[in-house]
Short mmCIF file of C-alpha atoms in Angstrom, two decimals:
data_model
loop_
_atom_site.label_atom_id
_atom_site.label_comp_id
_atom_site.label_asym_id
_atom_site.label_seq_id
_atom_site.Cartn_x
_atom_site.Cartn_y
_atom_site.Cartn_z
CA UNK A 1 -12.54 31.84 -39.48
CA UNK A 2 -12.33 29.49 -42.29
CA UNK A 3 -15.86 28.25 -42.23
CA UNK A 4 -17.12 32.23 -42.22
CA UNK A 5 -15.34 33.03 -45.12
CA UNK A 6 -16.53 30.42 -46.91
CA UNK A 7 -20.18 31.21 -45.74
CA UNK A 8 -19.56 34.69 -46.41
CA UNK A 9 -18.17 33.47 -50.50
CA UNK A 10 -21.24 30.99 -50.92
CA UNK A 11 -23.75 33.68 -50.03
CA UNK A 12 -21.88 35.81 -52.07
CA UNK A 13 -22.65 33.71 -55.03
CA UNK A 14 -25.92 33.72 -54.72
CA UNK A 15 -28.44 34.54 -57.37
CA UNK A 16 -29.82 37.79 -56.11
CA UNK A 17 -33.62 37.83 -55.00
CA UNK A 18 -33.42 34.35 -54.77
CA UNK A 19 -36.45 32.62 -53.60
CA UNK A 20 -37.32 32.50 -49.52
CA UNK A 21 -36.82 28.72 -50.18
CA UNK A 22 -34.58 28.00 -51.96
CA UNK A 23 -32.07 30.14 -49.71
CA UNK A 24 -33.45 28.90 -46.53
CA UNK A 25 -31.31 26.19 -46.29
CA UNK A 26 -28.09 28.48 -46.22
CA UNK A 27 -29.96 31.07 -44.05
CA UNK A 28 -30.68 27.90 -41.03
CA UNK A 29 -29.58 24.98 -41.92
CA UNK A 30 -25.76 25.99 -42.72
CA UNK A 31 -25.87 27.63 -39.56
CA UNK A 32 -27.53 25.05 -37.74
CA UNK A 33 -25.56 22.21 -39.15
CA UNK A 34 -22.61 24.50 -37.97
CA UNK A 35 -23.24 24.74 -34.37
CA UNK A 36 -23.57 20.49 -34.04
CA UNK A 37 -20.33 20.27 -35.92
CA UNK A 38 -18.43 22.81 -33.74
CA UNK A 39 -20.21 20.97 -30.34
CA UNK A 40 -18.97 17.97 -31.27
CA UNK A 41 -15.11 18.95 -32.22
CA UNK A 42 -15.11 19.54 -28.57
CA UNK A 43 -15.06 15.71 -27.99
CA UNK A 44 -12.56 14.88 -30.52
CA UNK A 45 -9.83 14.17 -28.52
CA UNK A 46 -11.79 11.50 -26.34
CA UNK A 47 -13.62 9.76 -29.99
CA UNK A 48 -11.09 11.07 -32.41
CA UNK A 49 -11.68 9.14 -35.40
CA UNK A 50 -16.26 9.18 -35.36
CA UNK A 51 -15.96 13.19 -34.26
CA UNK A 52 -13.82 13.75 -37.50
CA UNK A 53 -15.56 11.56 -39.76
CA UNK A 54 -19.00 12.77 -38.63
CA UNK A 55 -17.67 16.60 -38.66
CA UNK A 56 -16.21 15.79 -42.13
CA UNK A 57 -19.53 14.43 -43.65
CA UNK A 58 -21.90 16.99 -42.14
CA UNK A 59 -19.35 19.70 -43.83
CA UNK A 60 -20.53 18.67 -46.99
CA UNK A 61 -23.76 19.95 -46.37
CA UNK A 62 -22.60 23.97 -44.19
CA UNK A 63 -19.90 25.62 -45.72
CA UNK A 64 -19.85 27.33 -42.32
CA UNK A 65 -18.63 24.23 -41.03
CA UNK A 66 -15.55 23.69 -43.21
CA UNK A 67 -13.02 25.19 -40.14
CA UNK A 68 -14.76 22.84 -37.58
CA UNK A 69 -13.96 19.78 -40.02
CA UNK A 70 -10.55 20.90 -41.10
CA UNK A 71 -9.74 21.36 -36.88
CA UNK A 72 -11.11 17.73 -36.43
CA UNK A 73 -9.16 16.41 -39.71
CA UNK A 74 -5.93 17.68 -38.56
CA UNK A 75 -6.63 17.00 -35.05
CA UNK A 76 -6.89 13.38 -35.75
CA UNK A 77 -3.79 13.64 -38.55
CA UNK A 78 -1.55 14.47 -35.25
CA UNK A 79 -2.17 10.94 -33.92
CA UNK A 80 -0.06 10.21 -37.69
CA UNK A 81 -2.15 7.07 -37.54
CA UNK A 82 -3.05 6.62 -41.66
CA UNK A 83 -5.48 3.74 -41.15
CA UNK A 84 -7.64 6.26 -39.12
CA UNK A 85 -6.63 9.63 -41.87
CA UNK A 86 -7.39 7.92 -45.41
CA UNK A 87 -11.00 7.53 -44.40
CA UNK A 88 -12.25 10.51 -43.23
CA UNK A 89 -10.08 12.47 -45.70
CA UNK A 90 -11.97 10.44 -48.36
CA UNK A 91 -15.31 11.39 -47.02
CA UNK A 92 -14.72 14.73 -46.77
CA UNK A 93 -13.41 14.83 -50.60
CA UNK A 94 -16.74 12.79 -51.74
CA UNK A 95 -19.55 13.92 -49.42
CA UNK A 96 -19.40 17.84 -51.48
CA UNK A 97 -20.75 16.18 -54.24
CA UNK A 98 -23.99 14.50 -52.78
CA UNK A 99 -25.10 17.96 -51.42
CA UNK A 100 -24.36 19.93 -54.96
CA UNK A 101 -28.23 20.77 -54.97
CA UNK A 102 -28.33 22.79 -51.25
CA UNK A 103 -27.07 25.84 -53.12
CA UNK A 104 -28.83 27.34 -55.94
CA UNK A 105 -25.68 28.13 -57.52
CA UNK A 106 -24.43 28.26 -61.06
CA UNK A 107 -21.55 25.85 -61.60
CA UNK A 108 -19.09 25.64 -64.84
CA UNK A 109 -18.35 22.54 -67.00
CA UNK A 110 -16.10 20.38 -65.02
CA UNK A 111 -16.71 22.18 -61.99
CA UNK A 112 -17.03 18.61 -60.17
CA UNK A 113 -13.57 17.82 -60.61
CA UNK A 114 -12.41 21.29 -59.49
CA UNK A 115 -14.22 20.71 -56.26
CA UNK A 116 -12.75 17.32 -55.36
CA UNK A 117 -9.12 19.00 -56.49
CA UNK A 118 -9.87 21.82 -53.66
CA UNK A 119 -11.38 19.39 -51.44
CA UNK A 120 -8.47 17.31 -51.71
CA UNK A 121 -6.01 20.49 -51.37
CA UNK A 122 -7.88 21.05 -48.43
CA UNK A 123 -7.55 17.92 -46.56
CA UNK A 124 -4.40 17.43 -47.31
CA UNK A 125 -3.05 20.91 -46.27
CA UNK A 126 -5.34 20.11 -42.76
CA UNK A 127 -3.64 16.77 -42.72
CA UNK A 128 0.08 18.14 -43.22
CA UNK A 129 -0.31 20.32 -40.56
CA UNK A 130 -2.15 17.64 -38.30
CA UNK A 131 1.15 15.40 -38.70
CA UNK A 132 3.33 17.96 -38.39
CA UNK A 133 1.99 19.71 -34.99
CA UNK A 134 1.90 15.28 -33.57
CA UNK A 135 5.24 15.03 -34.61
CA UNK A 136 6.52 18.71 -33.34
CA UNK A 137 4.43 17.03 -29.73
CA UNK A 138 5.90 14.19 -29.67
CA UNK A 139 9.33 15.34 -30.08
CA UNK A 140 8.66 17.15 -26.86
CA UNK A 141 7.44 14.45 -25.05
CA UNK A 142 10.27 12.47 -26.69
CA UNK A 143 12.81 15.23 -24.94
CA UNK A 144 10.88 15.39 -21.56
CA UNK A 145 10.96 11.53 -21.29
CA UNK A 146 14.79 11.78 -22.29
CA UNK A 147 15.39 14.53 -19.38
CA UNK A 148 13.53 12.74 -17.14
CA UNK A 149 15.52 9.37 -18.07
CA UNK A 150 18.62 11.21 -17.31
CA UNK A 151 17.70 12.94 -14.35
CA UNK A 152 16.46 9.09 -13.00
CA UNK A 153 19.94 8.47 -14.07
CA UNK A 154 21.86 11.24 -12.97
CA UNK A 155 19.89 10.58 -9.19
CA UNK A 156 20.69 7.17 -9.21
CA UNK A 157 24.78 7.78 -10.42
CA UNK A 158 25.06 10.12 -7.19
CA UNK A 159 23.16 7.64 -5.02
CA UNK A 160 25.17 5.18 -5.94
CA UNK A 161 28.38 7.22 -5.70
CA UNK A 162 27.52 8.24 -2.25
CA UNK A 163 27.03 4.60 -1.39
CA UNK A 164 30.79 3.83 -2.79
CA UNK A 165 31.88 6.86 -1.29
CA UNK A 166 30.21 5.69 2.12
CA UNK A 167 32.29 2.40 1.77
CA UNK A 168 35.41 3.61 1.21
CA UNK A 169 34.99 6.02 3.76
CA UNK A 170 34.30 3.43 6.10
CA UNK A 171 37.12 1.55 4.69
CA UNK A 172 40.02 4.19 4.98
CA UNK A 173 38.69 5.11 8.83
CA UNK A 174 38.55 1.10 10.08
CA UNK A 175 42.12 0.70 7.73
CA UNK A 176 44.11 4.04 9.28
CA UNK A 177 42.32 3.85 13.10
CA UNK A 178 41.48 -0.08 13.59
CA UNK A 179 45.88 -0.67 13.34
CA UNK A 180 46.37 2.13 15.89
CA UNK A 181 43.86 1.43 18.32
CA UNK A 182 44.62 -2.27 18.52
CA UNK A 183 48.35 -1.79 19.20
CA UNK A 184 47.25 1.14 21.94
CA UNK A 185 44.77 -2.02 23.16
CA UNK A 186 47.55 -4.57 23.10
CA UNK A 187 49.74 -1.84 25.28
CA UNK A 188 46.97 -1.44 27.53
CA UNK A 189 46.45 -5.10 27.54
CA UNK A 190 49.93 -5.74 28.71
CA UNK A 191 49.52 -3.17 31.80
CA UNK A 192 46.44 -5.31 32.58
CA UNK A 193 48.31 -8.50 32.81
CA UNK A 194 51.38 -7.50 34.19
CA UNK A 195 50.63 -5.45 37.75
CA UNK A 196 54.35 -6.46 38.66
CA UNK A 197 55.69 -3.83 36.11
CA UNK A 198 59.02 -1.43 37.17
CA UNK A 199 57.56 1.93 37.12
CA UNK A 200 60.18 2.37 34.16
CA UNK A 201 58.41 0.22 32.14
CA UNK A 202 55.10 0.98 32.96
CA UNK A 203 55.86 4.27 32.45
CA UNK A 204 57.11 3.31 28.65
CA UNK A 205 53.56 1.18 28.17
CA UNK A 206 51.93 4.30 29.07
CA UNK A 207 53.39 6.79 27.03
CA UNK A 208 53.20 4.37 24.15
CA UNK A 209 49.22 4.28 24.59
CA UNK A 210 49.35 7.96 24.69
CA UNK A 211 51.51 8.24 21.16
CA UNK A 212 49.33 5.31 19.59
CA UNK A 213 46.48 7.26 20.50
CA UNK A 214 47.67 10.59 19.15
CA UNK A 215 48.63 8.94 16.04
CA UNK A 216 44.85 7.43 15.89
CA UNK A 217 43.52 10.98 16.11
CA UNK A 218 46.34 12.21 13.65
CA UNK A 219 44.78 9.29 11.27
CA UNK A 220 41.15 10.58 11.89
CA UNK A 221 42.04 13.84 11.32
CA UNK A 222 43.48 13.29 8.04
CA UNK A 223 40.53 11.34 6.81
CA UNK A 224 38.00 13.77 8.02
CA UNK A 225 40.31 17.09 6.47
CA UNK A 226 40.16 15.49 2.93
CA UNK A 227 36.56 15.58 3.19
CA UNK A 228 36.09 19.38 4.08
CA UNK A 229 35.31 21.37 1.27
CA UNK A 230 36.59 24.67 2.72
CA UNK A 231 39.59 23.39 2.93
CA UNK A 232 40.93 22.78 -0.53
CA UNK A 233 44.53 23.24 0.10
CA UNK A 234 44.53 20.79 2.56
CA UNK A 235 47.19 18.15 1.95
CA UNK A 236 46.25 14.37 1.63
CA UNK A 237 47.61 12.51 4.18
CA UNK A 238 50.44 9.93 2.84
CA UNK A 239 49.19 7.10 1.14
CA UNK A 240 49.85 3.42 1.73
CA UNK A 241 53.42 2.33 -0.41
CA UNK A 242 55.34 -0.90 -0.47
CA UNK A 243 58.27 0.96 1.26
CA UNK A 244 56.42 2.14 4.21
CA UNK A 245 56.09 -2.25 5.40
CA UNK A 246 59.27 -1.56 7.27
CA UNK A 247 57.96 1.26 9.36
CA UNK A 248 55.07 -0.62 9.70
CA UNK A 249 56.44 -3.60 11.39
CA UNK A 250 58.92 -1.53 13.50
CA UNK A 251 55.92 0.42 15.30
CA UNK A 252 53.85 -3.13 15.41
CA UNK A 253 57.43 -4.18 17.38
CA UNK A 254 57.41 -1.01 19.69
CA UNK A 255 53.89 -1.61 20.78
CA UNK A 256 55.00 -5.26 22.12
CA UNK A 257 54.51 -7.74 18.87
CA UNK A 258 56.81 -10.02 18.19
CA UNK A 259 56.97 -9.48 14.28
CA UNK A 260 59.88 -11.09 11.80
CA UNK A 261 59.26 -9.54 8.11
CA UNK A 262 61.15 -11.80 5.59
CA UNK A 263 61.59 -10.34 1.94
CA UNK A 264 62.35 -12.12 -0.89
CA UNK A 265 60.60 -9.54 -3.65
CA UNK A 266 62.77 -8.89 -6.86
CA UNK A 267 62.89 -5.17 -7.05
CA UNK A 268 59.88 -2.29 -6.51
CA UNK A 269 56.36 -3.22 -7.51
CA UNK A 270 54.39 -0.43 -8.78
CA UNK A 271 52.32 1.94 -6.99
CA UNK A 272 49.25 0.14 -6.90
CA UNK A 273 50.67 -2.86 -5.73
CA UNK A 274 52.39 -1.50 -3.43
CA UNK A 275 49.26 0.11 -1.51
CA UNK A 276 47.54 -3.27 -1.49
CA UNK A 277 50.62 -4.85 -0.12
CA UNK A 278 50.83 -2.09 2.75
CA UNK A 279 47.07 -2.54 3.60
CA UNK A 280 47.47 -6.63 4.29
CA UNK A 281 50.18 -6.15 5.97
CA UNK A 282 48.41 -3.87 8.30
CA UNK A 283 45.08 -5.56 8.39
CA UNK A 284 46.89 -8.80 9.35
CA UNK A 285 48.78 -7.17 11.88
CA UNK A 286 45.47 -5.77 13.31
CA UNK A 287 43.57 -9.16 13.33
CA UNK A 288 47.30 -10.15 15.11
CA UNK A 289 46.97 -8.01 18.10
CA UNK A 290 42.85 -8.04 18.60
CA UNK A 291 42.53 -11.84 18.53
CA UNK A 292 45.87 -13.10 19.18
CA UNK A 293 47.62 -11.08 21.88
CA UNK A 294 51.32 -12.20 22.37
CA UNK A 295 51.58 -14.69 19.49
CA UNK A 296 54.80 -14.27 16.58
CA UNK A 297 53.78 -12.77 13.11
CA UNK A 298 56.01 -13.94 10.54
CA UNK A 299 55.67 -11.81 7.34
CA UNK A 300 56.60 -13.04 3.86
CA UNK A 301 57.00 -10.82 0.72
CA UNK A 302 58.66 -12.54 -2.70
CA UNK A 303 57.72 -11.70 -6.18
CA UNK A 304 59.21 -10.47 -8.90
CA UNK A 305 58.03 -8.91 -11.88
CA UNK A 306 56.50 -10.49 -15.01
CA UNK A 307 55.06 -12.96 -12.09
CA UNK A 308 53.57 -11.93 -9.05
CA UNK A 309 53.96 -10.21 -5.92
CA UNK A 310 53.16 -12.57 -2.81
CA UNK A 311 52.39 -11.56 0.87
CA UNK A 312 52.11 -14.32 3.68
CA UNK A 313 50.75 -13.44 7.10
CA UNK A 314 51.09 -16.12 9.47
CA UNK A 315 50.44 -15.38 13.77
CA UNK A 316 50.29 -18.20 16.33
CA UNK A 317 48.17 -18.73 18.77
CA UNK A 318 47.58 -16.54 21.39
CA UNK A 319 49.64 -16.08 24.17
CA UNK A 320 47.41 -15.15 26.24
CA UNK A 321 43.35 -15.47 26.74
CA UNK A 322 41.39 -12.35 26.11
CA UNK A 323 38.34 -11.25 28.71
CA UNK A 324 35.99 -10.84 26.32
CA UNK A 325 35.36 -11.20 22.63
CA UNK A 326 37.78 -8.75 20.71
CA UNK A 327 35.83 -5.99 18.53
CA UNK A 328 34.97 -6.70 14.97
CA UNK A 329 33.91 -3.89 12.50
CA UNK A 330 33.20 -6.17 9.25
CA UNK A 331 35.08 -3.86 6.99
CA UNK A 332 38.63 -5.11 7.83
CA UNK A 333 38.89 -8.06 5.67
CA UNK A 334 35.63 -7.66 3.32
CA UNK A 335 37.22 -4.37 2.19
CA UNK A 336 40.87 -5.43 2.13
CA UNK A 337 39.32 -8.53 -0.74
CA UNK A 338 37.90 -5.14 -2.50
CA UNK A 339 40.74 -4.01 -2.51
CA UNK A 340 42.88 -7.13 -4.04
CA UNK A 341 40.36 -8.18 -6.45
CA UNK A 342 40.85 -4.65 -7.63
CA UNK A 343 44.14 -5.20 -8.89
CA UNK A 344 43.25 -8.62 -10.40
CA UNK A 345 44.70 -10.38 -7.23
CA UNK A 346 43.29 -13.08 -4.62
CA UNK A 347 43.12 -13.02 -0.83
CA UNK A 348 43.33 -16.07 1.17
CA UNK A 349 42.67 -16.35 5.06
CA UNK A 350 41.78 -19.28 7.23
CA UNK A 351 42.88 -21.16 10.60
CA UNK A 352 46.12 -22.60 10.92
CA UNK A 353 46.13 -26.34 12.22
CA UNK A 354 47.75 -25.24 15.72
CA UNK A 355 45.24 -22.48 16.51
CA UNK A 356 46.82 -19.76 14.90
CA UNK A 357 46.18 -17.55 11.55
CA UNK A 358 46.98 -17.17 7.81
CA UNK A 359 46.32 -14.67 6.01
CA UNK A 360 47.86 -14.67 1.69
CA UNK A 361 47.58 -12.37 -1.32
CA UNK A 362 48.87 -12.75 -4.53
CA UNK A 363 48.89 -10.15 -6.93
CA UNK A 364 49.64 -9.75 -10.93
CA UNK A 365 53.02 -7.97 -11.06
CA UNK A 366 53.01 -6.70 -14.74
CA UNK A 367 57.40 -6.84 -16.04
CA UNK A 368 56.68 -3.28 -17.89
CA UNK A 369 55.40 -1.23 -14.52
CA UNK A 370 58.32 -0.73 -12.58
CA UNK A 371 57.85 0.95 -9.40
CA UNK A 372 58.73 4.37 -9.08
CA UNK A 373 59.58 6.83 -6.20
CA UNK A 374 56.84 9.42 -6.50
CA UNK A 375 57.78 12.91 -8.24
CA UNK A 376 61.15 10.76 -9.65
CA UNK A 377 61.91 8.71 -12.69
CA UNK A 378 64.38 6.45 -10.15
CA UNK A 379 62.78 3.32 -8.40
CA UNK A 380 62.16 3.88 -4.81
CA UNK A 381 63.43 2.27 -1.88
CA UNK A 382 63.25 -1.56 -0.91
CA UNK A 383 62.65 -2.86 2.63
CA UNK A 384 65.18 -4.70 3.95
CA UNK A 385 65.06 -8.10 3.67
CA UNK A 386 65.49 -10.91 6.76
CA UNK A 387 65.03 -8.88 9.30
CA UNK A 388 65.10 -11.41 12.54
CA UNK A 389 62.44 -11.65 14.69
CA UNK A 390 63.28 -8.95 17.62
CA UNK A 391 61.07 -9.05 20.81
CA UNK A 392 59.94 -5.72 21.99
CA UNK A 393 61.46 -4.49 25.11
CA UNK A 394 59.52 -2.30 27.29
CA UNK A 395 62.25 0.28 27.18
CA UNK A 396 61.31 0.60 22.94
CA UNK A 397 59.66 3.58 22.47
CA UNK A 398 57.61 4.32 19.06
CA UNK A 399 59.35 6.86 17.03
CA UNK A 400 56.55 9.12 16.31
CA UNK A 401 56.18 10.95 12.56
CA UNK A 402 55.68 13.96 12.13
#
C-alpha cells in the first residue's frame, strides 16, 4: 500500500505530456523493478540481511517498491541485531540520491537533504516497528519457554511426590502389618513345635493368631482408608507416641516373647521423638520374632532433655532353628534410618558376639520441646520404668483395642 501511494504521488508530479521516454522508465521499469523486489521479500526470512539490503537498494530506483523494502527493513530490525540494521538502513538513505535523474521531476533548493531526512524518517519508523514486533515475539517465546519450564517442573514435582508418597506408603504398610504378622507367625510357630500342647493352651495360641490377625487387617485397613478420597471424614488411625512402648511390649509378651523394657528417660520427649522411638521399638521387636524365635529382648530407653533420647534393642540368639529363611521386605530397617536421620538422629544395628542382635538410636532431645499430651498443654504419660522380664504364659491373652 505504501509503495502505490508513492507511485501514485511520483506520477502525480509529473510534468504533463511528458515525453514517451522520458516517462518510460516509471511506466516499466518502476513496475518491473517492483515485482523482483516483492519476489524476493518472500525469502527474507531464510537470507535476511542480502534480501533487505538488495530490496533496499533496488528501492532507490521504483518508488513502487518502497513497502517491499520497508517490510524487508523491519523484518530484519525484529532479529534487533544492529550490526545487520545500520547497513542496510544506510543504503536505503543514500541509494535515492544516485537515481535523482529516473524522474523528470522538478526539485527545490535543498531538496537533497529533505530526501535523506524522509528517507531516514522512513527507515527508522520501519526499524522501530521491526524491533518492537522481535521484542513483542520474543517475549512470547520467552513466556511459552517459561510455561513449558514449569510444566517440566510441575511433572517432575508430582513424579517425584508420587515416588515419596510410594515409599512411605510402603513404609507405614511393612511398619503397621510386618509387627503383627510376625507375632501371629511366632504363635503359629509355637503350635508347630509344640504338638504336646493342653487343648487349653492350644486353644489360647489359636485365638491369639486369630486377634493378631484381625489387628493386621485393622492396620491395613487404616492405611488403605486414609488414602480414599471419598472418604474425607475418615479418621487417621493413631499415630506412633513414646507412651504407646508399654502397650507395645505387653502384646509382644502375649504373643510368647520374652521382652524386659528398662526406662531410664528424664521426662516426655516431644512428639516427634516420640514416633521414632515407637517405630524402633517395633521394628526391633519384628526382626526379634522373624529371625530369632524364643530369644529375650531387653529394651533400653534413657535420655533426658537438652541431651538425647537413647533406645537399645538387644535379642539373643534364637531359641530355636527356623525351617526356612524368615521373610525380608527391605523397607524395615532402610526406612526406619529415614526415619531417624529425619530427626537429626543415628541408627546403629549389627551382630552381637554370641549370635544375637543390636539394634541403637540416638536422637537430639532439644531442653525447650517438652512433650505434650495431644489436645493438652500438660505432658503426657511416661512408661513405667523396670519392668522385669515376664515370660508369656500360654494362658495370656492379648487385650485387643478397640
Amino acid at each position: 500500500m505504501v509503495g502505490v501511494l508513492l507511485w501514485l504521488l511520483t506520477g502525480a508530479m509529473l510534468p504533463r505530456g511528458c515525453a514517451e521516454d522520458s516517462c518510460s522508465w516509471f511506466v516499466t521499469g518502476d513496475p518491473l523493478v517492483a515485482l523482483g523486489c516483492l519476489t524476493a521479500v518472500a525469502w527474507r526470512r531464510r537470507f535476511p540481511v542480502p534480501v533487505a539490503l538488495a530490496v533496499a537498494v533496488a528501492s532507490a530506483a521504483s518508488a513502487l517498491a518502497s513497502g517491499a523494502a520497508l517490510l524487508a527493513i523491519g523484518s530484519l530490525a525484529a532479529r534487533r541485531r544492529p550490526a545487520e540494521i545500520a547497513p542496510v538502513v544506510a543504503a536505503f538513505v543514500i541509494a535515492p540520491l544516485f537515481t535523482t535523474g529516473l524522474y523528470p521531476v522538478g526539485r527545490p533548493p535543498g531538496s537533497p537533504w529533505i530526501q535523506l531526512s524522509l528517507q531516514l524518517l522512513t527507515a527508522g519508523f520501519a526499524v522501530a516497528t521491526g524491533w518492537a514486533v522481535g521484542a513483542r515475539r520474543a517475549e512470547v517465546l520467552s513466556l511459552r519457554e517459561r510455561a513449558r519450564s514449569a510444566e517440566r517442573e510441575q511433572t517432575a514435582l508430582a513424579d517425584r511426590a508420587r515416588v515419596l508418597e510410594r515409599n512411605r506408603i510402603a513404609r507405614e504398610m511393612h511398619d503397621s502389618l510386618a509387627h503383627r504378622i510376625s507375632l501371629v507367625a511366632l504363635q503359629a510357630g509355637a503350635l508347630d513345635h509344640r504338638p504336646d500342647l493342653p487343648d487349653e493352651e492350644r486353644a489360647v495360641l489359636v485365638r491369639g493368631i486369630a486377634d493378631g490377625s484381625y489387628r493386621a487387617l485393622e492396620d491395613l485397613r487404616d492405611v488403605l482408608g486414609v488414602l480414599r478420597a471419598e472418604q474425607p471424614d475418615r479418621p487417621e488411625p493413631p499415630r506412633p507416641s513414646y507412651d504407646r512402648v508399654p502397650a507395645l511390649v505387653d502384646d509382644a509378651r502375649a504373643s510368647g516373647m520374652d521382652v524386659t523394657l528398662t526406662v531410664g528417660a528424664t521426662g516426655e520427649p516431644p512428639d516427634a521423638l516420640g514416633d521414632v522411638c515407637y517405630r524402633v521399638v517395633r521394628e526391633a521387636l519384628t526382626n526379634a520374632a522373624k529371625h530369632a524365635p524364643g530369644a529375650p529382648v531387653r529394651i533400653t530407653l534413657d535420655g533426658a532433655p537438652g541431651g538425647a533420647l537413647g533406645v537399645a534393642v538387644r535379642n539373643g540368639p534364637a531359641a530355636r532353628t527356623r525351617t526356612g529363611p524368615p521373610p525380608a521386605s527391605g523397607y524395615g530397617l532402610p526406612g526406619l534410618a529415614e526415619r531417624v536421620r529425619a530427626v537429626g538422629g543415628t541408627l546403629d544395628h549389627h551382630p552381637a558376639p554370641d549370635g544375637g542382635f543390636t539394634l541403637t538410636a540416638r536422637l537430639p532431645w532439644p531442653a525447650d520441646e517438652p512433650g505434650r499430651t495431644a489436645g493438652t498443654d500438660e505432658p503426657g504419660p511416661r512408661p513405667s520404668t523396670d519392668e522385669p522380664a515376664r515370660p508369656s504364659r500360654p494362658g495370656d491373652e492379648p487385650e485387643r483395642r478397640s
